Tab-separated table of C-alpha atoms in Angstrom:
chain	number	residue	atom	x	y	z
Q	1	MET	CA	7.686	-25.261	-54.262
Q	2	ASP	CA	6.516	-22.531	-51.925
Q	3	LEU	CA	6.325	-22.922	-48.182
Q	4	ALA	CA	2.549	-23.371	-48.060
Q	5	GLN	CA	2.747	-26.244	-50.544
Q	6	ALA	CA	5.641	-27.807	-48.662
Q	7	GLN	CA	3.740	-27.792	-45.374
Q	8	GLU	CA	1.357	-30.351	-46.860
Q	9	LEU	CA	4.260	-32.835	-46.692
Q	10	TRP	CA	4.017	-33.039	-42.888
Q	11	ASN	CA	1.235	-34.188	-40.631
Q	12	PRO	CA	2.622	-33.695	-37.129
Q	13	GLU	CA	0.616	-34.147	-33.988
Q	14	PRO	CA	-0.247	-30.614	-32.828
Q	15	GLY	CA	2.088	-29.044	-30.325
Q	16	TRP	CA	5.576	-30.085	-31.484
Q	17	LEU	CA	7.794	-27.175	-30.423
Q	18	ASN	CA	11.019	-29.117	-30.052
Q	19	THR	CA	12.919	-29.225	-33.339
Q	20	ALA	CA	16.012	-28.123	-31.423
Q	21	SER	CA	15.920	-31.697	-30.050
Q	22	TYR	CA	14.981	-33.454	-33.294
Q	23	GLY	CA	13.258	-32.571	-36.533
Q	24	LEU	CA	10.250	-34.268	-38.095
Q	25	PRO	CA	10.759	-35.886	-41.510
Q	26	PRO	CA	8.850	-34.647	-44.555
Q	27	ARG	CA	6.853	-37.318	-46.339
Q	28	PRO	CA	9.402	-37.883	-49.151
Q	29	ALA	CA	12.103	-38.627	-46.563
Q	30	TRP	CA	9.827	-40.909	-44.564
Q	31	ASP	CA	8.680	-42.787	-47.679
Q	32	ALA	CA	12.234	-43.250	-48.954
Q	33	LEU	CA	13.303	-44.658	-45.596
Q	34	GLN	CA	10.343	-47.045	-45.417
Q	35	GLN	CA	11.106	-48.308	-48.912
Q	36	ALA	CA	14.729	-48.947	-48.012
Q	37	LEU	CA	13.779	-50.709	-44.794
Q	38	GLY	CA	11.363	-52.912	-46.720
Q	39	GLU	CA	14.092	-53.806	-49.193
Q	40	TRP	CA	16.469	-54.618	-46.358
Q	41	GLN	CA	13.897	-56.775	-44.575
Q	42	VAL	CA	13.540	-59.200	-47.479
Q	43	GLY	CA	16.882	-58.773	-49.254
Q	44	ARG	CA	15.259	-57.342	-52.365
Q	45	THR	CA	18.233	-55.294	-53.542
Q	46	SER	CA	21.919	-54.616	-53.051
Q	47	TRP	CA	23.157	-51.674	-51.002
Q	48	GLU	CA	24.483	-49.457	-53.790
Q	49	GLY	CA	21.144	-47.737	-54.288
Q	50	TRP	CA	20.960	-46.797	-50.630
Q	51	ASN	CA	24.544	-45.574	-50.791
Q	52	ALA	CA	23.751	-43.226	-53.694
Q	53	ALA	CA	21.701	-41.156	-51.247
Q	54	THR	CA	24.947	-40.194	-49.510
Q	55	ASP	CA	26.227	-38.263	-52.512
Q	56	ARG	CA	22.791	-36.708	-53.043
Q	57	SER	CA	22.881	-35.538	-49.429
Q	58	ARG	CA	26.418	-34.212	-49.763
Q	59	THR	CA	25.470	-32.228	-52.859
Q	60	ALA	CA	22.340	-30.791	-51.229
Q	61	PHE	CA	24.274	-29.794	-48.096
Q	62	ALA	CA	26.989	-28.051	-50.125
Q	63	ARG	CA	24.289	-26.100	-51.942
Q	64	LEU	CA	22.600	-25.078	-48.687
Q	65	VAL	CA	25.753	-23.669	-47.107
Q	66	GLY	CA	27.352	-22.282	-50.270
Q	67	VAL	CA	30.533	-24.321	-50.583
Q	68	PRO	CA	31.984	-26.652	-53.264
Q	69	VAL	CA	30.830	-30.236	-52.894
Q	70	ALA	CA	34.473	-31.341	-53.018
Q	71	ASP	CA	34.978	-29.614	-49.655
Q	72	VAL	CA	32.248	-31.593	-47.865
Q	73	CYS	CA	32.772	-34.800	-45.918
Q	74	VAL	CA	30.125	-37.019	-44.355
Q	75	GLY	CA	30.057	-38.704	-40.984
Q	76	ALA	CA	27.883	-39.681	-38.058
Q	77	GLY	CA	28.219	-36.869	-35.514
Q	78	VAL	CA	29.701	-33.470	-34.806
Q	79	SER	CA	32.448	-34.542	-32.404
Q	80	GLN	CA	33.660	-37.231	-34.802
Q	81	LEU	CA	34.014	-34.644	-37.581
Q	82	LEU	CA	35.921	-32.304	-35.264
Q	83	ALA	CA	38.310	-34.968	-33.990
Q	84	PRO	CA	40.888	-34.740	-36.828
Q	85	ILE	CA	41.081	-30.968	-36.385
Q	86	ALA	CA	41.644	-31.269	-32.656
Q	87	ALA	CA	44.237	-34.005	-33.133
Q	88	ALA	CA	46.224	-31.757	-35.478
Q	89	LEU	CA	46.546	-28.892	-32.990
Q	90	PRO	CA	50.114	-28.536	-31.729
Q	91	ALA	CA	50.951	-28.392	-28.047
Q	92	GLY	CA	50.475	-24.896	-26.690
Q	93	THR	CA	47.444	-24.126	-28.863
Q	94	THR	CA	44.771	-21.932	-27.266
Q	95	VAL	CA	41.164	-22.582	-28.245
Q	96	LEU	CA	38.568	-19.926	-27.417
Q	97	ALA	CA	34.947	-21.059	-26.992
Q	98	PRO	CA	31.716	-19.925	-25.330
Q	99	GLU	CA	31.353	-21.200	-21.782
Q	100	GLU	CA	27.790	-22.351	-22.564
Q	101	GLU	CA	28.859	-24.211	-25.726
Q	102	PHE	CA	27.333	-27.649	-26.339
Q	103	THR	CA	29.957	-30.166	-25.327
Q	104	SER	CA	30.260	-31.830	-28.748
Q	105	ASN	CA	32.204	-28.683	-29.652
Q	106	LEU	CA	34.105	-28.551	-26.351
Q	107	PHE	CA	35.129	-32.093	-25.471
Q	108	PRO	CA	37.060	-32.664	-28.753
Q	109	TRP	CA	39.391	-29.825	-27.733
Q	110	LEU	CA	39.406	-30.505	-23.992
Q	111	VAL	CA	40.537	-34.121	-24.371
Q	112	HIS	CA	43.865	-32.815	-25.701
Q	113	GLY	CA	44.608	-30.906	-22.519
Q	114	ASP	CA	47.116	-33.545	-21.476
Q	115	ARG	CA	49.358	-32.563	-24.361
Q	116	GLY	CA	49.115	-28.830	-23.843
Q	117	VAL	CA	46.013	-27.724	-25.755
Q	118	ARG	CA	44.326	-25.028	-23.656
Q	119	VAL	CA	40.620	-24.196	-23.874
Q	120	ARG	CA	39.597	-20.732	-22.666
Q	121	THR	CA	35.876	-20.098	-22.277
Q	122	VAL	CA	33.993	-16.810	-22.090
Q	123	PRO	CA	30.283	-15.902	-22.258
Q	124	ALA	CA	29.036	-16.248	-25.831
Q	125	ALA	CA	28.031	-12.567	-25.866
Q	126	ARG	CA	31.686	-11.615	-25.269
Q	127	LEU	CA	33.235	-13.949	-27.825
Q	128	VAL	CA	34.184	-11.302	-30.406
Q	129	GLU	CA	35.850	-8.951	-27.910
Q	130	SER	CA	37.730	-11.866	-26.316
Q	131	ILE	CA	39.602	-12.866	-29.466
Q	132	ASP	CA	43.180	-11.662	-29.084
Q	133	ALA	CA	46.755	-12.434	-30.029
Q	134	SER	CA	46.775	-15.503	-27.792
Q	135	THR	CA	43.871	-17.092	-29.678
Q	136	ASP	CA	44.775	-19.834	-32.155
Q	137	LEU	CA	41.312	-21.257	-32.857
Q	138	VAL	CA	37.792	-20.027	-32.157
Q	139	ALA	CA	35.171	-22.771	-31.748
Q	140	PHE	CA	31.527	-21.791	-31.353
Q	141	SER	CA	27.957	-22.640	-32.321
Q	142	LEU	CA	26.203	-20.632	-34.986
Q	143	VAL	CA	23.117	-20.818	-32.756
Q	144	GLN	CA	23.427	-21.757	-29.097
Q	145	SER	CA	21.541	-24.907	-28.111
Q	146	ALA	CA	20.656	-23.764	-24.589
Q	147	THR	CA	19.472	-20.250	-25.378
Q	148	GLY	CA	18.861	-19.917	-29.115
Q	149	ALA	CA	21.275	-16.976	-29.262
Q	150	VAL	CA	22.515	-16.377	-32.812
Q	151	ALA	CA	26.264	-15.814	-32.992
Q	152	GLU	CA	27.815	-12.722	-34.559
Q	153	TYR	CA	29.232	-15.005	-37.199
Q	154	GLU	CA	30.831	-12.497	-39.544
Q	155	ALA	CA	32.196	-10.427	-36.663
Q	156	VAL	CA	33.773	-13.504	-35.072
Q	157	VAL	CA	35.366	-14.455	-38.380
Q	158	ALA	CA	36.704	-10.927	-38.905
Q	159	ALA	CA	38.205	-10.768	-35.413
Q	160	ALA	CA	39.751	-14.209	-35.789
Q	161	ARG	CA	41.316	-13.282	-39.118
Q	162	ASP	CA	42.776	-10.125	-37.569
Q	163	HIS	CA	44.681	-12.362	-35.145
Q	164	GLY	CA	45.474	-15.249	-37.507
Q	165	ALA	CA	43.124	-17.659	-35.707
Q	166	LEU	CA	41.201	-20.562	-37.213
Q	167	VAL	CA	37.396	-20.560	-37.091
Q	168	VAL	CA	35.443	-23.778	-36.419
Q	169	VAL	CA	31.653	-23.602	-36.303
Q	170	ASP	CA	29.022	-26.062	-35.086
Q	171	ALA	CA	25.995	-25.085	-37.169
Q	172	THR	CA	23.740	-27.914	-36.000
Q	173	GLN	CA	21.169	-25.565	-34.462
Q	174	GLY	CA	21.161	-23.140	-37.399
Q	175	CYS	CA	21.631	-25.059	-40.630
Q	176	GLY	CA	18.190	-25.629	-42.125
Q	177	TRP	CA	16.618	-22.330	-41.109
Q	178	LEU	CA	19.389	-19.711	-40.868
Q	179	PRO	CA	21.126	-18.623	-44.091
Q	180	PHE	CA	24.904	-18.348	-43.697
Q	181	ASP	CA	28.058	-18.697	-45.765
Q	182	ALA	CA	29.999	-21.682	-44.480
Q	183	GLY	CA	32.973	-20.738	-46.654
Q	184	LEU	CA	33.849	-17.853	-44.330
Q	185	ALA	CA	34.995	-20.366	-41.712
Q	186	ASP	CA	37.769	-22.948	-41.819
Q	187	ALA	CA	35.444	-25.752	-40.769
Q	188	VAL	CA	31.690	-26.081	-40.278
Q	189	VAL	CA	30.078	-29.208	-38.854
Q	190	VAL	CA	26.380	-30.065	-38.731
Q	191	GLY	CA	24.403	-32.878	-37.161
Q	192	ALA	CA	21.528	-33.384	-39.600
Q	193	TYR	CA	18.817	-34.778	-37.322
Q	194	LYS	CA	17.514	-31.432	-36.087
Q	195	TRP	CA	16.731	-28.614	-38.533
Q	196	LEU	CA	17.746	-30.701	-41.575
Q	197	MET	CA	15.160	-33.285	-40.456
Q	198	ALA	CA	17.246	-36.339	-41.304
Q	199	PRO	CA	17.450	-39.564	-39.307
Q	200	ARG	CA	20.027	-39.442	-36.544
Q	201	GLY	CA	23.337	-40.812	-37.779
Q	202	ALA	CA	23.963	-38.390	-40.646
Q	203	ALA	CA	26.351	-35.459	-40.253
Q	204	PHE	CA	28.213	-33.147	-42.618
Q	205	GLY	CA	31.450	-31.226	-42.436
Q	206	TYR	CA	32.868	-28.416	-44.536
Q	207	LEU	CA	36.667	-28.440	-44.474
Q	208	ALA	CA	38.449	-25.561	-46.205
Q	209	PRO	CA	41.284	-26.884	-48.407
Q	210	ALA	CA	43.969	-24.940	-46.521
Q	211	LEU	CA	42.906	-26.537	-43.245
Q	212	ARG	CA	42.248	-29.947	-44.758
Q	213	ASP	CA	45.796	-30.239	-46.012
Q	214	ARG	CA	47.053	-29.959	-42.411
Q	215	LEU	CA	44.905	-32.820	-41.124
Q	216	THR	CA	45.292	-36.591	-40.978
Q	217	PRO	CA	42.169	-38.642	-41.785
Q	218	LEU	CA	42.468	-40.763	-38.654
Q	219	ALA	CA	39.263	-42.732	-39.310
Q	220	ALA	CA	40.016	-43.474	-42.977
Q	221	GLY	CA	38.427	-46.622	-44.345
Q	222	TRP	CA	37.308	-47.960	-47.690
Q	223	TYR	CA	34.788	-45.146	-48.167
Q	224	ALA	CA	37.559	-42.543	-47.902
Q	225	GLY	CA	39.282	-44.075	-50.907
Q	226	ASP	CA	39.780	-42.256	-54.178
Q	227	ASP	CA	37.570	-44.962	-55.690
Q	228	PRO	CA	35.610	-46.477	-52.798
Q	229	HIS	CA	34.577	-49.492	-54.851
Q	230	GLY	CA	38.208	-50.104	-55.725
Q	231	SER	CA	39.332	-49.725	-52.119
Q	232	TYR	CA	37.879	-52.850	-50.584
Q	233	TYR	CA	41.086	-54.806	-50.097
Q	234	GLY	CA	44.813	-54.460	-49.620
Q	235	PRO	CA	47.445	-51.730	-49.791
Q	236	PRO	CA	48.631	-49.246	-50.874
Q	237	LEU	CA	46.906	-46.317	-49.219
Q	238	ARG	CA	44.813	-44.612	-51.899
Q	239	LEU	CA	42.655	-41.889	-50.362
Q	240	ALA	CA	40.491	-39.297	-52.087
Q	241	ALA	CA	42.239	-36.018	-52.861
Q	242	ASP	CA	39.348	-33.874	-51.606
Q	243	ALA	CA	37.295	-33.785	-48.394
Q	244	ARG	CA	36.006	-37.292	-49.050
Q	245	ARG	CA	39.160	-38.686	-47.470
Q	246	PHE	CA	37.578	-37.702	-44.135
Q	247	ASP	CA	34.337	-39.600	-44.872
Q	248	LEU	CA	33.079	-42.318	-42.589
Q	249	SER	CA	31.423	-45.289	-44.216
Q	250	PRO	CA	27.854	-43.971	-44.154
Q	251	ALA	CA	24.950	-45.284	-42.136
Q	252	TRP	CA	22.923	-46.020	-45.251
Q	253	PHE	CA	19.417	-45.501	-43.953
Q	254	SER	CA	20.286	-42.211	-42.290
Q	255	PHE	CA	21.360	-40.796	-45.625
Q	256	VAL	CA	18.427	-42.381	-47.465
Q	257	GLY	CA	16.222	-40.191	-45.260
Q	258	ALA	CA	18.558	-37.208	-45.364
Q	259	ALA	CA	18.689	-36.729	-49.136
Q	260	PRO	CA	14.973	-35.935	-49.742
Q	261	ALA	CA	14.822	-33.718	-46.632
Q	262	LEU	CA	17.827	-31.595	-47.628
Q	263	GLU	CA	16.671	-31.344	-51.227
Q	264	LEU	CA	13.268	-30.133	-50.049
Q	265	ILE	CA	14.843	-27.442	-47.854
Q	266	ALA	CA	16.884	-26.247	-50.818
Q	267	GLU	CA	13.765	-26.212	-53.019
Q	268	ILE	CA	11.760	-24.110	-50.548
Q	269	GLY	CA	14.704	-21.800	-49.858
Q	270	LEU	CA	16.287	-20.780	-46.578
Q	271	PRO	CA	15.030	-17.159	-46.677
Q	272	ALA	CA	11.397	-18.322	-46.672
Q	273	ILE	CA	12.046	-20.879	-43.932
Q	274	HIS	CA	13.926	-18.312	-41.842
Q	275	ALA	CA	11.102	-15.786	-42.081
Q	276	HIS	CA	8.467	-18.380	-41.187
Q	277	ASN	CA	10.359	-19.770	-38.204
Q	278	VAL	CA	11.409	-16.457	-36.688
Q	279	ASN	CA	7.948	-14.929	-37.158
Q	280	LEU	CA	6.373	-17.807	-35.246
Q	281	ALA	CA	9.008	-17.597	-32.522
Q	282	ASN	CA	8.337	-13.883	-32.148
Q	283	SER	CA	4.580	-14.465	-31.996
Q	284	PHE	CA	5.236	-16.810	-29.104
Q	285	LEU	CA	7.466	-14.274	-27.346
Q	286	THR	CA	5.012	-11.435	-27.902
Q	287	GLY	CA	2.209	-13.535	-26.434
Q	288	LEU	CA	4.276	-13.884	-23.273
Q	289	GLY	CA	5.045	-10.166	-23.105
Q	290	GLN	CA	8.648	-10.667	-24.205
Q	291	PRO	CA	10.535	-8.605	-26.809
Q	292	PRO	CA	10.993	-10.193	-30.244
Q	293	GLY	CA	14.271	-11.813	-31.241
Q	294	ASN	CA	16.099	-13.148	-34.281
Q	295	SER	CA	16.073	-16.885	-33.617
Q	296	ALA	CA	13.888	-19.931	-34.244
Q	297	ILE	CA	14.839	-21.104	-30.739
Q	298	VAL	CA	13.610	-19.143	-27.729
Q	299	THR	CA	13.920	-19.579	-23.979
Q	300	VAL	CA	11.503	-18.188	-21.415
Q	301	ASP	CA	10.962	-18.296	-17.684
Q	302	VAL	CA	7.358	-19.203	-16.843
Q	303	PRO	CA	6.477	-20.955	-13.566
Q	304	ASP	CA	5.777	-24.676	-14.084
Q	305	ALA	CA	6.051	-24.139	-17.839
Q	306	GLN	CA	6.990	-27.685	-18.792
Q	307	GLN	CA	4.222	-29.217	-16.699
Q	308	ARG	CA	1.636	-26.779	-18.040
Q	309	LEU	CA	2.647	-27.420	-21.641
Q	310	ALA	CA	2.734	-31.177	-21.137
Q	311	ALA	CA	-0.781	-31.105	-19.700
Q	312	ALA	CA	-1.920	-29.394	-22.905
Q	313	GLY	CA	-0.081	-31.866	-25.130
Q	314	ILE	CA	2.646	-29.397	-26.094
Q	315	ARG	CA	6.130	-30.883	-26.426
Q	316	ALA	CA	9.028	-28.545	-25.721
Q	317	ALA	CA	12.242	-28.871	-23.695
Q	318	VAL	CA	13.969	-27.509	-20.615
Q	319	ARG	CA	17.586	-26.485	-21.043
Q	320	ALA	CA	19.777	-24.819	-18.418
Q	321	GLY	CA	16.698	-24.317	-16.242
Q	322	HIS	CA	14.635	-22.479	-18.877
Q	323	LEU	CA	11.783	-23.543	-21.116
Q	324	ARG	CA	13.126	-23.904	-24.660
Q	325	ALA	CA	10.692	-23.782	-27.573
Q	326	SER	CA	11.715	-24.137	-31.207
Q	327	PHE	CA	9.778	-23.518	-34.399
Q	328	HIS	CA	10.216	-24.996	-37.881
Q	329	LEU	CA	8.482	-25.507	-41.197
Q	330	TYR	CA	5.679	-27.663	-39.822
Q	331	THR	CA	4.909	-25.383	-36.858
Q	332	THR	CA	1.546	-23.603	-37.230
Q	333	PRO	CA	-0.122	-20.580	-35.628
Q	334	THR	CA	-2.450	-23.052	-33.907
Q	335	ASP	CA	0.556	-24.584	-32.146
Q	336	ILE	CA	1.460	-21.120	-30.881
Q	337	THR	CA	-2.070	-20.388	-29.691
Q	338	GLN	CA	-2.301	-23.679	-27.818
Q	339	ALA	CA	1.076	-23.121	-26.163
Q	340	LEU	CA	0.223	-19.582	-25.105
Q	341	THR	CA	-3.136	-20.691	-23.739
Q	342	ALA	CA	-1.391	-23.299	-21.615
Q	343	LEU	CA	1.173	-20.824	-20.319
Q	344	THR	CA	-1.019	-17.786	-19.731
């Protein structure tokens, strides 16, 4: 399916420039969720069919980020997926992170300060040059939430490897429009309700085997079992050998909506989505007399921007004092024209 065909699967109200806050579901995801909710309402079926969407989602995510499906765990949110990594850090560990990092990738490290885990922050633009012999783990976002700045992913990884440091990436604001190889990092976590356009409550984590073997699955339950359906009751402990031992019991309906959305992204292809999103973002920047960039998320300073956009029915966001606009599959040139008219 090409991008033009795929765009027929959305019918958004004009002016949605806020996917960095939440994504809009394609029709197959919406329809699957409505069907499941209807089944739940009247007790028409058992839950196993809803649960099957979890493995479909896991497989589609692994394909999108280029890693083996056995290395992917599922959960509910970014900080929950990071928690076992943070808990495994020994006292005296130094974590390096951008000072403007979204706190779901800061608080999991900071809460271990009382046992000697130190978090050092620097401006995101100086992250690569700040990695040194004292750095044990580098935690950063692939794309910054507040600014849309795209990290120098491969350069960060290379610098970290030079100093023997782990690399942990929050790809929530990039996965779904920005092609990248998750396998370069030690861990990659993604909240799926933004650019992957899933219901909130679905999240994915890539855990490299070498890191995974150092971690304790602190939230292990029946779904982390080697055979989940044989793990309902009683000892002994019998966890999955792969990343599934870090699974949370899934929020069924979140994954029912996630599976069709992720499969559609994979069918369209990230290169086409990336080109579409960045081209629209750059059209917006050019219309405001700004230089083009390389991100689907842009921030601008325009007096009374949020009020002017709201008056025109355009929905965007304000982050760190700047207007933040974000552009995805369902964004159209008409959305850009309307936004620019309101702002200029």
